[in-house]
Tab-separated table of C-alpha atoms in Angstrom:
chain	number	residue	atom	x	y	z
P	1	MET	CA	-12.709	15.607	-28.365
P	2	SER	CA	-10.295	12.713	-28.930
P	3	ALA	CA	-9.240	10.585	-25.979
P	4	PRO	CA	-5.572	11.736	-25.927
P	5	GLU	CA	-6.642	15.410	-25.904
P	6	LYS	CA	-9.040	14.710	-23.086
P	7	ALA	CA	-6.286	12.981	-21.123
P	8	THR	CA	-3.942	15.952	-21.674
P	9	ASP	CA	-6.650	18.345	-20.456
P	10	HIS	CA	-7.139	16.215	-17.400
P	11	GLN	CA	-3.394	16.220	-16.659
P	12	ALA	CA	-3.338	20.030	-17.013
P	13	GLU	CA	-6.332	20.347	-14.693
P	14	ILE	CA	-4.951	18.134	-11.959
P	15	ALA	CA	-1.511	19.770	-12.231
P	16	ALA	CA	-3.164	23.186	-11.701
P	17	ARG	CA	-5.174	21.870	-8.772
P	18	VAL	CA	-2.083	20.455	-7.054
P	19	LYS	CA	-0.306	23.774	-7.579
P	20	ALA	CA	-3.297	25.609	-6.068
P	21	ILE	CA	-3.262	23.348	-3.000
P	22	GLU	CA	0.478	23.705	-2.642
P	23	SER	CA	0.313	27.517	-2.898
P	24	ILE	CA	-2.137	27.660	0.006
P	25	MET	CA	-0.118	25.230	2.108
P	26	ILE	CA	3.081	27.173	1.424
P	27	GLU	CA	1.423	30.422	2.539
P	28	LYS	CA	0.319	28.716	5.747
P	29	GLY	CA	3.870	27.495	6.389
P	30	LEU	CA	2.809	23.840	6.039
P	31	MET	CA	4.776	23.037	2.888
P	32	THR	CA	7.871	24.136	0.999
P	33	THR	CA	9.284	23.146	-2.378
P	34	GLU	CA	12.466	22.148	-0.496
P	35	ALA	CA	10.477	19.557	1.483
P	36	VAL	CA	8.837	18.289	-1.722
P	37	ASP	CA	12.220	17.965	-3.426
P	38	ARG	CA	13.812	16.207	-0.449
P	39	LEU	CA	11.023	13.612	-0.266
P	40	ALA	CA	11.209	13.055	-4.027
P	41	GLU	CA	14.973	12.585	-3.831
P	42	ILE	CA	14.550	9.948	-1.109
P	43	TYR	CA	12.116	7.819	-3.131
P	44	GLU	CA	13.896	8.389	-6.460
P	45	ASN	CA	17.446	7.682	-5.312
P	46	GLU	CA	17.637	6.317	-1.786
P	47	VAL	CA	14.714	4.023	-0.969
P	48	GLY	CA	13.949	1.362	-3.577
P	49	PRO	CA	14.038	-2.371	-4.315
P	50	GLN	CA	17.856	-2.386	-4.124
P	51	LEU	CA	17.362	-2.302	-0.331
P	52	GLY	CA	15.083	-5.352	-0.365
P	53	ALA	CA	17.647	-7.103	-2.558
P	54	LYS	CA	20.289	-6.536	0.124
P	55	VAL	CA	18.038	-8.133	2.723
P	56	VAL	CA	17.238	-11.120	0.502
P	57	ALA	CA	20.876	-11.769	-0.420
P	58	ARG	CA	21.816	-11.596	3.251
P	59	ALA	CA	19.059	-14.082	4.143
P	60	TRP	CA	20.246	-16.447	1.374
P	61	THR	CA	23.777	-16.465	2.793
P	62	ASP	CA	23.186	-16.186	6.539
P	63	PRO	CA	20.769	-18.757	8.060
P	64	GLU	CA	20.673	-17.015	11.435
P	65	PHE	CA	19.758	-13.701	9.828
P	66	LYS	CA	17.104	-15.491	7.766
P	67	ALA	CA	15.582	-16.924	10.949
P	68	ARG	CA	15.450	-13.451	12.490
P	69	LEU	CA	13.951	-12.043	9.266
P	70	LEU	CA	11.136	-14.583	9.237
P	71	GLU	CA	10.546	-14.033	12.961
P	72	ASN	CA	10.348	-10.218	12.692
P	73	ALA	CA	11.193	-8.591	9.378
P	74	SER	CA	11.172	-5.022	10.743
P	75	THR	CA	13.797	-5.637	13.436
P	76	ALA	CA	15.916	-7.798	11.105
P	77	CYS	CA	15.878	-5.123	8.366
P	78	ALA	CA	16.757	-2.480	10.966
P	79	GLU	CA	20.031	-4.381	11.532
P	80	LEU	CA	20.918	-3.336	7.979
P	81	GLY	CA	19.720	0.245	8.536
P	82	ILE	CA	16.509	-0.382	6.578
P	83	SER	CA	13.285	0.807	8.225
P	84	GLY	CA	10.524	3.331	8.246
P	85	LEU	CA	7.424	4.753	6.654
P	86	GLN	CA	4.905	2.139	5.431
P	87	GLY	CA	7.100	-0.666	6.755
P	88	GLU	CA	6.782	-0.117	10.493
P	89	ASP	CA	5.541	-3.719	10.855
P	90	MET	CA	6.936	-5.851	8.046
P	91	VAL	CA	6.450	-9.602	7.584
P	92	ALA	CA	8.666	-11.552	5.160
P	93	VAL	CA	7.148	-14.802	3.853
P	94	GLU	CA	9.442	-17.473	2.450
P	95	ASP	CA	8.939	-19.242	-0.862
P	96	THR	CA	9.708	-22.982	-0.800
P	97	ASP	CA	9.362	-25.899	-3.219
P	98	ASP	CA	5.772	-26.309	-1.967
P	99	VAL	CA	4.517	-22.761	-1.408
P	100	HIS	CA	4.691	-19.570	-3.467
P	101	HIS	CA	3.626	-16.229	-2.009
P	102	VAL	CA	2.325	-13.093	-3.657
P	103	ILE	CA	1.220	-9.755	-2.156
P	104	VAL	CA	-1.646	-7.417	-2.965
P	105	CYS	CA	-3.660	-4.626	-1.329
P	106	THR	CA	-7.228	-5.043	-2.584
P	107	LEU	CA	-8.535	-2.076	-0.555
P	108	CYS	CA	-5.966	0.559	-1.584
P	109	SER	CA	-2.263	0.320	-2.428
P	110	CYS	CA	-0.363	-0.764	0.729
P	111	TYR	CA	3.224	-1.780	-0.083
P	112	PRO	CA	6.437	-2.186	1.969
P	113	TRP	CA	8.151	1.106	1.056
P	114	PRO	CA	11.369	0.641	3.104
P	115	VAL	CA	12.438	-2.454	1.136
P	116	LEU	CA	10.746	-1.895	-2.237
P	117	GLY	CA	10.329	1.872	-2.563
P	118	LEU	CA	7.071	3.204	-3.996
P	119	PRO	CA	4.874	0.662	-5.816
P	120	PRO	CA	4.669	0.456	-9.605
P	121	ASN	CA	1.473	1.883	-11.067
P	122	TRP	CA	-0.063	-1.485	-12.004
P	123	TYR	CA	0.158	-2.636	-8.374
P	124	LYS	CA	-2.013	0.316	-7.281
P	125	MET	CA	-4.561	0.186	-10.093
P	126	PRO	CA	-7.905	-1.671	-9.973
P	127	PRO	CA	-7.201	-4.606	-12.373
P	128	TYR	CA	-4.377	-6.137	-10.296
P	129	ARG	CA	-6.146	-5.539	-6.973
P	130	ALA	CA	-9.342	-7.158	-8.254
P	131	ALA	CA	-7.843	-10.174	-9.991
P	132	MET	CA	-4.948	-11.276	-7.800
P	133	VAL	CA	-7.116	-12.622	-4.960
P	134	LYS	CA	-9.531	-14.333	-7.339
P	135	ALA	CA	-7.301	-16.126	-9.841
P	136	PRO	CA	-3.653	-15.713	-8.865
P	137	ARG	CA	-2.345	-18.666	-10.850
P	138	LYS	CA	-4.042	-17.445	-14.004
P	139	VAL	CA	-2.924	-13.834	-13.453
P	140	LEU	CA	0.682	-14.875	-12.865
P	141	ARG	CA	0.686	-17.003	-16.015
P	142	GLU	CA	-1.242	-14.727	-18.367
P	143	GLU	CA	-0.195	-11.258	-17.243
P	144	PHE	CA	3.273	-11.834	-15.808
P	145	GLY	CA	4.396	-14.867	-17.835
P	146	TYR	CA	5.198	-16.654	-14.576
P	147	ASP	CA	4.125	-20.289	-14.376
P	148	VAL	CA	3.543	-21.744	-10.908
P	149	PRO	CA	2.946	-25.519	-11.108
P	150	GLU	CA	-0.355	-26.779	-9.693
P	151	SER	CA	1.587	-28.824	-7.138
P	152	VAL	CA	2.753	-25.564	-5.524
P	153	GLU	CA	0.283	-23.810	-3.216
P	154	ILE	CA	-0.187	-20.120	-3.964
P	155	ARG	CA	-0.717	-17.980	-0.879
P	156	VAL	CA	-2.015	-14.502	-1.591
P	157	TRP	CA	-1.376	-11.987	1.200
P	158	ASP	CA	-3.905	-9.144	1.190
P	159	SER	CA	-2.428	-6.228	3.195
P	160	SER	CA	-5.603	-5.094	4.929
P	161	SER	CA	-3.842	-3.830	8.089
P	162	GLU	CA	-0.600	-1.908	8.680
P	163	LEU	CA	1.360	-5.176	8.462
P	164	ARG	CA	3.403	-5.081	5.285
P	165	TYR	CA	4.038	-8.467	3.718
P	166	TRP	CA	6.747	-9.171	1.148
P	167	VAL	CA	8.264	-12.267	-0.358
P	168	LEU	CA	11.616	-13.895	0.366
P	169	PRO	CA	12.108	-15.684	-2.970
P	170	GLN	CA	14.012	-18.947	-3.403
P	171	ARG	CA	17.716	-18.700	-4.128
P	172	PRO	CA	18.323	-19.559	-7.794
P	173	ALA	CA	20.137	-22.790	-8.595
P	174	GLY	CA	23.774	-22.630	-9.580
P	175	THR	CA	24.651	-19.705	-7.290
P	176	GLU	CA	26.633	-21.655	-4.682
P	177	ASP	CA	29.836	-19.722	-5.452
P	178	PHE	CA	28.201	-16.303	-5.765
P	179	THR	CA	29.231	-13.410	-3.538
P	180	VAL	CA	26.534	-11.475	-1.650
P	181	GLU	CA	26.879	-8.647	-4.214
P	182	GLN	CA	26.375	-11.072	-7.107
P	183	LEU	CA	23.302	-12.494	-5.383
P	184	GLU	CA	21.841	-9.013	-4.785
P	185	ALA	CA	21.953	-8.412	-8.532
P	186	LEU	CA	19.651	-11.404	-9.082
P	187	VAL	CA	16.895	-10.156	-6.776
P	188	THR	CA	14.166	-8.267	-8.633
P	189	ARG	CA	11.330	-6.074	-7.388
P	190	ASP	CA	8.858	-8.521	-8.922
P	191	SER	CA	10.383	-11.477	-7.065
P	192	MET	CA	9.717	-9.697	-3.755
P	193	ILE	CA	6.115	-8.915	-4.764
P	194	GLY	CA	5.768	-12.533	-5.868
P	195	VAL	CA	4.860	-11.862	-9.512
P	196	GLY	CA	8.200	-13.045	-10.880
P	197	ALA	CA	11.246	-15.168	-10.114
P	198	PRO	CA	14.718	-13.848	-9.289
P	199	LYS	CA	17.041	-13.711	-12.290
P	200	ALA	CA	18.741	-17.000	-13.129
P	201	ALA	CA	22.463	-17.473	-12.561
P	202	ALA	CA	24.127	-16.357	-15.798
Z	1	MET	CA	-16.989	3.313	3.122
Z	2	SER	CA	-18.084	-0.194	3.825
Z	3	SER	CA	-19.048	-1.327	0.301
Z	4	GLY	CA	-17.501	1.227	-2.030
Z	5	VAL	CA	-15.971	0.635	-5.421
Z	6	HIS	CA	-12.482	0.784	-3.829
Z	7	ASP	CA	-13.212	-2.656	-2.306
Z	8	LEU	CA	-11.968	-4.440	-5.401
Z	9	GLY	CA	-11.045	-7.973	-4.314
Z	10	GLY	CA	-12.642	-10.428	-6.771
Z	11	ARG	CA	-14.345	-7.873	-9.053
Z	12	GLU	CA	-14.304	-8.928	-12.706
Z	13	GLY	CA	-14.353	-7.142	-16.049
Z	14	ILE	CA	-12.264	-4.105	-15.176
Z	15	GLY	CA	-9.443	-4.606	-17.625
Z	16	ALA	CA	-5.956	-5.982	-18.092
Z	17	ILE	CA	-3.134	-5.394	-15.633
Z	18	ASN	CA	-0.494	-4.502	-18.236
Z	19	PRO	CA	2.492	-4.706	-15.889
Z	20	THR	CA	5.584	-2.688	-16.799
Z	21	PRO	CA	9.081	-4.071	-16.153
Z	22	ALA	CA	10.256	-0.611	-15.050
Z	23	GLU	CA	8.826	2.891	-14.941
Z	24	PRO	CA	9.708	6.308	-13.490
Z	25	VAL	CA	8.702	6.881	-9.848
Z	26	TRP	CA	6.583	9.872	-10.924
Z	27	LYS	CA	4.706	9.884	-14.243
Z	28	ALA	CA	4.361	13.693	-14.165
Z	29	GLU	CA	5.777	16.573	-12.118
Z	30	TRP	CA	2.462	17.079	-10.281
Z	31	GLU	CA	2.629	13.502	-8.928
Z	32	LYS	CA	5.842	14.322	-7.088
Z	33	HIS	CA	4.080	17.218	-5.342
Z	34	ALA	CA	0.925	15.164	-4.703
Z	35	HIS	CA	3.053	12.499	-3.011
Z	36	ALA	CA	4.583	15.086	-0.665
Z	37	LEU	CA	1.113	16.283	0.330
Z	38	PHE	CA	0.576	13.003	2.211
Z	39	PRO	CA	3.292	13.388	4.910
Z	40	LEU	CA	2.974	17.189	5.052
Z	41	ALA	CA	-0.827	17.268	5.413
Z	42	PHE	CA	-0.476	14.439	7.958
Z	43	ARG	CA	2.004	16.606	9.894
Z	44	ALA	CA	-0.417	19.543	9.689
Z	45	GLY	CA	-3.175	17.447	11.288
Z	46	PHE	CA	-5.468	17.088	8.254
Z	47	PHE	CA	-5.858	13.335	8.860
Z	48	GLY	CA	-4.486	10.113	10.268
Z	49	LEU	CA	-3.779	7.243	7.884
Z	50	ASP	CA	-7.233	5.678	8.266
Z	51	GLN	CA	-8.977	9.001	7.652
Z	52	PHE	CA	-6.725	9.531	4.635
Z	53	ARG	CA	-7.942	6.213	3.178
Z	54	SER	CA	-11.542	7.035	4.063
Z	55	GLY	CA	-11.242	10.289	2.106
Z	56	MET	CA	-10.127	8.387	-1.002
Z	57	GLU	CA	-12.997	5.929	-0.618
Z	58	GLN	CA	-15.489	8.791	-0.854
Z	59	MET	CA	-14.480	9.682	-4.409
Z	60	ASP	CA	-16.998	9.393	-7.196
Z	61	PRO	CA	-16.751	5.695	-8.241
Z	62	ASP	CA	-16.171	6.472	-11.898
Z	63	GLU	CA	-13.373	8.893	-11.011
Z	64	TYR	CA	-11.916	6.393	-8.542
Z	65	LEU	CA	-11.622	3.711	-11.202
Z	66	ASN	CA	-10.423	5.920	-14.041
Z	67	THR	CA	-8.150	8.658	-12.694
Z	68	PRO	CA	-4.359	8.534	-12.194
Z	69	TYR	CA	-3.458	7.058	-8.815
Z	70	TYR	CA	-2.156	10.202	-7.112
Z	71	GLU	CA	-5.392	12.009	-7.893
Z	72	HIS	CA	-6.918	9.830	-5.150
Z	73	TRP	CA	-4.474	11.374	-2.712
Z	74	VAL	CA	-5.273	14.886	-3.914
Z	75	HIS	CA	-8.967	14.168	-3.449
Z	76	SER	CA	-8.471	13.063	0.161
Z	77	VAL	CA	-6.199	16.006	1.027
Z	78	VAL	CA	-8.847	18.436	-0.288
Z	79	HIS	CA	-11.697	16.518	1.382
Z	80	HIS	CA	-10.063	16.753	4.809
Z	81	GLY	CA	-8.489	20.162	4.207
Z	82	VAL	CA	-11.876	21.734	3.464
Z	83	ARG	CA	-13.559	19.802	6.263
Z	84	HIS	CA	-11.102	21.167	8.835
Z	85	GLY	CA	-11.052	24.690	7.441
Z	86	HIS	CA	-7.478	24.558	6.098
Z	87	PHE	CA	-8.790	25.364	2.614
Z	88	ASP	CA	-11.665	27.447	1.400
Z	89	ALA	CA	-13.217	25.532	-1.515
Z	90	ASP	CA	-13.909	28.685	-3.564
Z	91	GLU	CA	-10.400	30.014	-3.012
Z	92	LEU	CA	-9.018	26.645	-4.114
Z	93	ASP	CA	-11.117	26.782	-7.299
Z	94	ARG	CA	-9.968	30.337	-8.039
Z	95	ARG	CA	-6.323	29.400	-7.654
Z	96	THR	CA	-6.799	26.251	-9.737
Z	97	GLN	CA	-8.210	28.381	-12.540
Z	98	TYR	CA	-5.282	30.795	-12.196
Z	99	TYR	CA	-2.673	28.038	-12.498
Z	100	LEU	CA	-4.622	26.445	-15.347
Z	101	GLU	CA	-4.345	29.736	-17.270
Z	102	ASN	CA	-0.795	30.409	-16.027
Z	103	PRO	CA	0.781	26.967	-15.675
Z	104	ASP	CA	4.288	28.441	-15.321
Z	105	ALA	CA	3.358	31.010	-12.666
Z	106	PRO	CA	5.646	30.547	-9.657
Z	107	LEU	CA	4.544	29.232	-6.283
Z	108	PRO	CA	4.672	31.666	-3.332
Z	109	GLU	CA	7.868	32.066	-1.301
Z	110	GLY	CA	8.277	29.387	1.341
Z	111	LYS	CA	8.056	30.304	5.022
Z	112	ASP	CA	10.383	27.829	6.665
Z	113	ALA	CA	13.681	29.588	7.297
Z	114	GLU	CA	14.718	27.010	9.914
Z	115	GLY	CA	14.161	24.098	7.504
Z	116	GLU	CA	11.763	22.358	9.890
Z	117	LEU	CA	9.758	20.761	7.071
Z	118	VAL	CA	12.804	19.160	5.460
Z	119	ALA	CA	13.840	17.962	8.922
Z	120	PHE	CA	10.369	16.482	9.410
Z	121	ILE	CA	10.635	14.570	6.098
Z	122	GLU	CA	14.105	13.293	6.959
Z	123	GLY	CA	12.864	12.270	10.393
Z	124	ILE	CA	9.651	10.482	9.447
Z	125	VAL	CA	10.919	8.436	6.483
Z	126	PRO	CA	13.257	6.145	8.494
Z	127	VAL	CA	10.942	5.951	11.530
Z	128	GLY	CA	7.416	5.984	10.100
Z	129	ALA	CA	4.240	6.251	12.132
Z	130	PRO	CA	3.748	2.895	13.867
Z	131	ALA	CA	0.141	1.739	14.336
Z	132	GLY	CA	0.976	-0.803	17.050
Z	133	ARG	CA	-0.450	-0.020	20.507
Z	134	ASP	CA	-0.387	-1.779	23.852
Z	135	THR	CA	-3.333	-1.110	26.134
Z	136	GLY	CA	-2.817	-4.446	27.913
Z	137	LYS	CA	-6.086	-5.896	26.670
Z	138	ALA	CA	-6.038	-9.722	26.519
Z	139	ALA	CA	-6.378	-11.356	23.089
Z	140	LYS	CA	-9.586	-13.372	22.672
Z	141	PHE	CA	-8.190	-15.639	19.939
Z	142	SER	CA	-5.033	-17.694	19.388
Z	143	ILE	CA	-3.119	-19.072	16.429
Z	144	GLY	CA	-4.923	-22.153	15.085
Z	145	ASP	CA	-8.437	-20.995	16.102
Z	146	ARG	CA	-11.151	-21.361	13.466
Z	147	VAL	CA	-13.008	-18.078	13.086
Z	148	THR	CA	-15.768	-16.602	10.944
Z	149	VAL	CA	-15.812	-13.006	9.722
Z	150	LEU	CA	-19.061	-11.212	10.556
Z	151	SER	CA	-21.148	-10.852	7.425
Z	152	ASP	CA	-22.377	-7.317	8.023
Z	153	ALA	CA	-20.316	-4.160	7.874
Z	154	PRO	CA	-21.039	-0.870	9.625
Z	155	GLU	CA	-21.428	2.430	7.800
Z	156	GLY	CA	-18.292	4.405	7.111
Z	157	HIS	CA	-14.680	3.339	6.874
Z	158	THR	CA	-13.755	-0.273	7.572
Z	159	ARG	CA	-11.155	-2.788	6.387
Z	160	ARG	CA	-13.659	-5.627	6.322
Z	161	ALA	CA	-13.526	-6.378	2.577
Z	162	ARG	CA	-16.714	-7.767	1.061
Z	163	TYR	CA	-15.070	-10.931	-0.186
Z	164	ILE	CA	-14.148	-12.197	3.292
Z	165	ARG	CA	-17.468	-11.384	5.013
Z	166	GLY	CA	-19.185	-14.478	6.321
Z	167	LYS	CA	-16.170	-16.652	5.466
Z	168	THR	CA	-14.414	-19.060	7.822
Z	169	GLY	CA	-10.650	-19.453	8.140
Z	170	VAL	CA	-7.865	-20.302	10.572
Z	171	ILE	CA	-5.784	-17.798	12.528
Z	172	ASP	CA	-2.255	-17.975	11.123
Z	173	ARG	CA	-0.567	-15.171	13.047
Z	174	ALA	CA	-1.356	-12.871	15.969
Z	175	HIS	CA	0.117	-9.380	16.061
Z	176	GLY	CA	-0.999	-7.632	19.248
Z	177	GLU	CA	-3.081	-4.460	19.304
Z	178	MET	CA	-3.180	-1.852	16.550
Z	179	ILE	CA	-5.197	1.288	15.775
Z	180	TYR	CA	-8.752	0.227	14.817
Z	181	PRO	CA	-9.731	1.583	11.374
Z	182	ASP	CA	-13.478	1.397	12.038
Z	183	THR	CA	-13.103	4.050	14.749
Z	184	ALA	CA	-9.967	5.920	13.609
Z	185	GLY	CA	-11.147	6.241	9.999
Z	186	ASN	CA	-14.492	7.629	11.157
Z	187	ASP	CA	-13.158	10.306	13.556
Z	188	ARG	CA	-13.848	8.199	16.637
Z	189	GLY	CA	-10.298	7.743	17.923
Z	190	GLU	CA	-7.748	4.946	17.916
Z	191	SER	CA	-9.565	2.366	20.118
Z	192	PRO	CA	-6.834	-0.270	19.522
Z	193	GLU	CA	-7.888	-3.873	18.909
Z	194	HIS	CA	-5.951	-7.109	18.505
Z	195	VAL	CA	-5.013	-7.921	14.912
Z	196	TYR	CA	-4.803	-11.438	13.481
Z	197	THR	CA	-3.890	-12.850	10.102
Z	198	VAL	CA	-6.542	-15.346	9.017
Z	199	ARG	CA	-5.942	-17.899	6.274
Z	200	PHE	CA	-8.886	-18.825	4.046
Z	201	THR	CA	-8.798	-21.492	1.361
Z	202	THR	CA	-9.533	-20.265	-2.143
Z	203	GLU	CA	-12.415	-22.724	-2.194
Z	204	GLU	CA	-13.977	-21.191	0.928
Z	205	ILE	CA	-13.836	-17.713	-0.571
Z	206	TRP	CA	-14.831	-18.341	-4.192
Z	207	GLY	CA	-16.513	-21.751	-4.125
Z	208	ALA	CA	-15.303	-25.145	-5.328
Z	209	GLU	CA	-16.071	-24.449	-8.953
Z	210	GLU	CA	-14.675	-20.941	-9.317
Z	211	GLY	CA	-11.805	-21.062	-6.827
Z	212	GLU	CA	-8.405	-22.163	-8.140
Z	213	PRO	CA	-7.167	-25.424	-6.599
Z	214	ASN	CA	-4.265	-25.446	-4.121
Z	215	GLY	CA	-4.522	-21.829	-3.077
Z	216	SER	CA	-5.197	-19.719	-0.024
Z	217	ILE	CA	-5.698	-16.089	0.860
Z	218	THR	CA	-4.528	-14.495	4.072
Z	219	PHE	CA	-6.268	-11.382	5.286
Z	220	ASP	CA	-5.669	-9.309	8.433
Z	221	VAL	CA	-8.674	-8.808	10.700
Z	222	TRP	CA	-9.216	-6.802	13.871
Z	223	GLU	CA	-10.791	-8.717	16.753
Z	224	PRO	CA	-14.310	-7.194	16.402
Z	225	TYR	CA	-14.468	-8.508	12.816
Z	226	ILE	CA	-14.476	-12.171	13.856
Z	227	VAL	CA	-16.356	-14.708	15.995
Z	228	PRO	CA	-15.500	-18.331	16.821
Z	229	ALA	CA	-16.531	-20.588	13.919
Z	230	SER	CA	-19.509	-22.815	14.639
Z	231	LYS	CA	-18.504	-26.483	14.317
């Protein structure tokens, strides 16, 4: 059997298994398709990296908010109505000229859902989890096309507990006159994971 | 488990990362349903978060490394569901076969006229399930202390990754008490312990030759994982 056919069979098998589980849970009153759809809607349309971008742009323009964010990211984000599941205890770490941060969960797939939404597949899969703690500079350069000079320390944050780390990237040059909304548009998901830079000022 | 294939930090030869600039939240319809199993099975008492992770860690290593991500979740939900008698394994197999042969067959009618399950979802997303606890126990370590991670690891679930065992670092942050995975993940209760973030140099972890220069790794440890570093 060719590999694509095998993969299709596997998808059909797992889809049937999930449906079997769901049918039992529905009969026991533990699940409904309405609950499934509501959760999906939240993570498709409501909770995603646009929320983290709001927090970052606010921190770039409001030094007192930034201080509160670095002191306790969960309470600072809650000021903007951003909180919840898999981000009960968030820690924002600030990039500077001397230090660049990047996050990983080597033991599973921990990720700060309230500010970034659900993680991209590559973040959860074995290659990233294995390599990022071992050779972050090489991984950033070769896999993400992101060069961090040797003079800059790379700090890798492995989320082994329920603390959820994420990166406050540096504000791009040439954005002195930008509004908060314009700044938000520069903040990318990858810049808050630490595998990319924010977009440059156009 | 304490040395399973899930403990991936530093492993080599398992392929390229191939990051995507953007991708759909769910790669297939079943993933959307598998994702919802996590909060709903949690609500139904199948597992706490640590037990949920422990269930994934008990997958066959080959399957763990090579199956789509959400299949790990499905595995853990079934593992705990069968263990606690929520599912009968044979019944599950029969229904799986049925839906394999009839992929468009409808699901049963829902039994939640009051909408309690939707309300649960809408309630838990913005609040979460905090792991912080306060039993009033005094912290044994402070920021700036040099500590060494114990080199052994007990049987069962733990968050003591292999690559930090026996290594020495400096406490960077202290976070108060949190649920202890080594008890909670192994059905022995929350037993909260103080949590610290420890910073290790890349050199300490990987050696002077293999470690990249000018780097560090921070890793969260629970108090029983560490002892004061010998001078």
